[in-house]
Amino acid sequence: MPESITITDNRNGESIEIPIVDGGVSAAEWAKLIPGIWFYDPGFMTTAVTESSISYVDGDAGILRYRGYPIEQLAEHSSYLEVAYLLIHGELPTPAQLEGWIHEITYHTFIHENVRKRFLEGFHYDAHPMGLLVSAVAALSTFYPEAKDIFDPDIRYKQVIRLIAKMPTLAAAAHRFSVGMPFVYPDNSLSFPANFLSMMWKTAEPRFDANPALAHAVDVLWILHAEHEQNCSTTAMRVVGSAHADPYSSCAAATAALYGPLHGGANEACIRMLMEIGSMENVPSFVQAVKEGKGRLQGFGHRVYKSYDPRAKIVRALAEDVFAVTGKNPLLDIALKLEEVALADDYFVSRKLYPNVDFFTGLIYQAMGFPMEMFTVLFAIPRTSGWLAHWTEMLDQDSKLARPRQIYTGHAERDYVAVGER
Ligand code: ACO
């Protein structure tokens, strides 16, 4: 059987055969037969915007791999920084490469004093840290104007290092500002996640040593959140990057996309939902209300996963390790009951709605003491390496400016009417 499709233009009977390659068909071939007829595909539901070798997702089978490595193996054996190296470079590092990479990242964690003192401190005291982060990432482009030279390999690489390194510092600075605590400088003697926890929680002690189990949990969560192919924020990164904007501006756009509750904001929305439900007894009536169209189950459903999100499985297990240190998050029982009720209900089963990665992450972060406003920030920190891997891949692909078409449904031409005559 030929691996191709044939399209016939019924207006003139002309046909074209298009080969199916790697599960896709070329839209350029389609355009040869019927130029000016656009694919109508809101939300890119059936559009592959690029070829990519960074991550592989099989939504029906619940499979996620970074550069071919199963997410379960990376979560168990790797570290976030090693995974970031893998995403950016395409291969796992040798011991020497890993050492060099960690050294580089560690020594770029500091942010310019003006970012903190002049810029971040200019925000209102109760500014949402994601709002601060979006703005601060964009502001970095003004501190590194050479970053515009995106086709110089050394300059490009330097910005990759800087962005991965500085995100936790910006994130922690945003939090400290919002609670009126002094900024904590990075401690280069600590591991990447332990340094972040130090910048978050350090008070008067000379050195903050995070509980190793909690630092490990953060590291695993960052591995799970590092990359997820053409999601909304990565698409934002690629779209803005396709205009050859500098990586800070592109990353700011990606961070803004992540802020939305349908995407990275879901972990915060999920905890708010669990608090609103309040007790296990209220779960069935809440689920009933969702089925009647009164809101959605936050942390449930996914554009790609139509089975249990493999990351959610890992997070569910990780929650036990964290709760052993912090004590159980009282919302866990409500979450488990909600999962049980939903997964036994035909509404959710027939629509293939399962817990996604955000269903349990908020519970862990909350138990560790992170305010809800920080949950999406905690997502943005590791996703930066995925965004940058795609940005780099896109520039190397000689990609086109992202510029979709539309189906125009507005007025036909009409004459302007003076304001007094309307
Ligand atoms: N609760 C209840 N019903 C839902 C949910 C949900 N969480 N998600 C989808 N549905 C229903 C829809 O109402 C729709 O039902 P219908 O066919 O009767 O109209 C059907 O399932 C399909 O939903 P769509 O919105 O078409 O699916 P889509 O792929 O566009 O949505 C999304 C994916 C946005 C993630 C959605 O499932 C959702 O809103 N989930 C809640 C928010 C969330 O958890 N987001 C995080 C995603 S993971 C991430 O970004 C890291």
PDB file of N, CA and C in Angstrom, residues 8 12 18 45 60 65 88 93-94 147 153 163 175 207 220 285 301 310 388 401 418:
ATOM      1  N   THR A   8      -7.702  15.672  -4.724  1.00  0.00           N
ATOM      2  CA  THR A   8      -8.291  16.062  -6.006  1.00  0.00           C
ATOM      3  C   THR A   8      -9.027  17.387  -5.831  1.00  0.00           C
ATOM      4  N   ASN A  12     -11.680  21.331 -10.908  1.00  0.00           N
ATOM      5  CA  ASN A  12     -11.132  21.093 -12.257  1.00  0.00           C
ATOM      6  C   ASN A  12     -10.643  19.654 -12.451  1.00  0.00           C
ATOM      7  N   ILE A  18       0.683  13.125  -2.639  1.00  0.00           N
ATOM      8  CA  ILE A  18       1.671  13.664  -1.693  1.00  0.00           C
ATOM      9  C   ILE A  18       2.156  12.522  -0.794  1.00  0.00           C
ATOM     10  N   MET A  45      -4.351  22.397  15.803  1.00  0.00           N
ATOM     11  CA  MET A  45      -4.702  21.051  16.285  1.00  0.00           C
ATOM     12  C   MET A  45      -4.125  19.949  15.392  1.00  0.00           C
ATOM     13  N   ASP A  60      -1.154   8.859  23.130  1.00  0.00           N
ATOM     14  CA  ASP A  60      -2.057   7.732  23.392  1.00  0.00           C
ATOM     15  C   ASP A  60      -1.395   6.705  24.293  1.00  0.00           C
ATOM     16  N   ARG A  65       9.908  11.200  25.697  1.00  0.00           N
ATOM     17  CA  ARG A  65      11.370  10.987  25.658  1.00  0.00           C
ATOM     18  C   ARG A  65      12.050  12.288  25.299  1.00  0.00           C
ATOM     19  N   ILE A  88      20.063  20.883  24.969  1.00  0.00           N
ATOM     20  CA  ILE A  88      20.745  21.899  24.157  1.00  0.00           C
ATOM     21  C   ILE A  88      21.709  21.253  23.156  1.00  0.00           C
ATOM     22  N   PRO A  93      26.263  14.497  28.323  1.00  0.00           N
ATOM     23  CA  PRO A  93      27.656  14.941  28.402  1.00  0.00           C
ATOM     24  C   PRO A  93      28.590  13.859  28.934  1.00  0.00           C
ATOM     25  N   THR A  94      29.861  13.940  28.540  1.00  0.00           N
ATOM     26  CA  THR A  94      30.890  13.126  29.196  1.00  0.00           C
ATOM     27  C   THR A  94      31.106  13.751  30.584  1.00  0.00           C
ATOM     28  N   ALA A 147      23.421  40.179  22.386  1.00  0.00           N
ATOM     29  CA  ALA A 147      22.569  38.991  22.191  1.00  0.00           C
ATOM     30  C   ALA A 147      21.800  39.043  20.875  1.00  0.00           C
ATOM     31  N   PRO A 153      27.903  31.876  16.785  1.00  0.00           N
ATOM     32  CA  PRO A 153      27.723  30.714  17.672  1.00  0.00           C
ATOM     33  C   PRO A 153      28.161  30.966  19.114  1.00  0.00           C
ATOM     34  N   LEU A 163      20.762  32.532  30.299  1.00  0.00           N
ATOM     35  CA  LEU A 163      19.324  32.401  30.580  1.00  0.00           C
ATOM     36  C   LEU A 163      19.048  31.227  31.516  1.00  0.00           C
ATOM     37  N   HIS A 175      10.298  36.527  44.230  1.00  0.00           N
ATOM     38  CA  HIS A 175       9.607  36.094  45.451  1.00  0.00           C
ATOM     39  C   HIS A 175      10.022  36.938  46.645  1.00  0.00           C
ATOM     40  N   ARG A 207      25.069  30.127  55.765  1.00  0.00           N
ATOM     41  CA  ARG A 207      24.899  29.246  54.603  1.00  0.00           C
ATOM     42  C   ARG A 207      23.611  28.469  54.796  1.00  0.00           C
ATOM     43  N   VAL A 220      14.094  16.818  40.334  1.00  0.00           N
ATOM     44  CA  VAL A 220      13.284  15.887  39.528  1.00  0.00           C
ATOM     45  C   VAL A 220      12.150  16.647  38.844  1.00  0.00           C
ATOM     46  N   SER A 285     -20.084  16.496  44.135  1.00  0.00           N
ATOM     47  CA  SER A 285     -20.902  17.612  43.640  1.00  0.00           C
ATOM     48  C   SER A 285     -20.052  18.540  42.767  1.00  0.00           C
ATOM     49  N   GLY A 301      -6.718  16.705  31.760  1.00  0.00           N
ATOM     50  CA  GLY A 301      -6.837  16.901  30.317  1.00  0.00           C
ATOM     51  C   GLY A 301      -5.552  17.436  29.728  1.00  0.00           C
ATOM     52  N   PRO A 310       2.724  10.646  31.641  1.00  0.00           N
ATOM     53  CA  PRO A 310       3.799   9.899  32.325  1.00  0.00           C
ATOM     54  C   PRO A 310       4.477  10.726  33.411  1.00  0.00           C
ATOM     55  N   LEU A 388      15.073  27.133  24.812  1.00  0.00           N
ATOM     56  CA  LEU A 388      16.329  27.482  24.145  1.00  0.00           C
ATOM     57  C   LEU A 388      16.779  26.385  23.184  1.00  0.00           C
ATOM     58  N   LEU A 401       9.989  32.929   8.683  1.00  0.00           N
ATOM     59  CA  LEU A 401       9.238  33.787   9.594  1.00  0.00           C
ATOM     60  C   LEU A 401       7.854  33.169   9.811  1.00  0.00           C
ATOM     61  N   ALA A 418     -18.828  59.677   8.613  1.00  0.00           N
ATOM     62  CA  ALA A 418     -18.345  60.672   9.580  1.00  0.00           C
ATOM     63  C   ALA A 418     -19.009  60.449  10.937  1.00  0.00           C
TER      64      ALA A 418
END
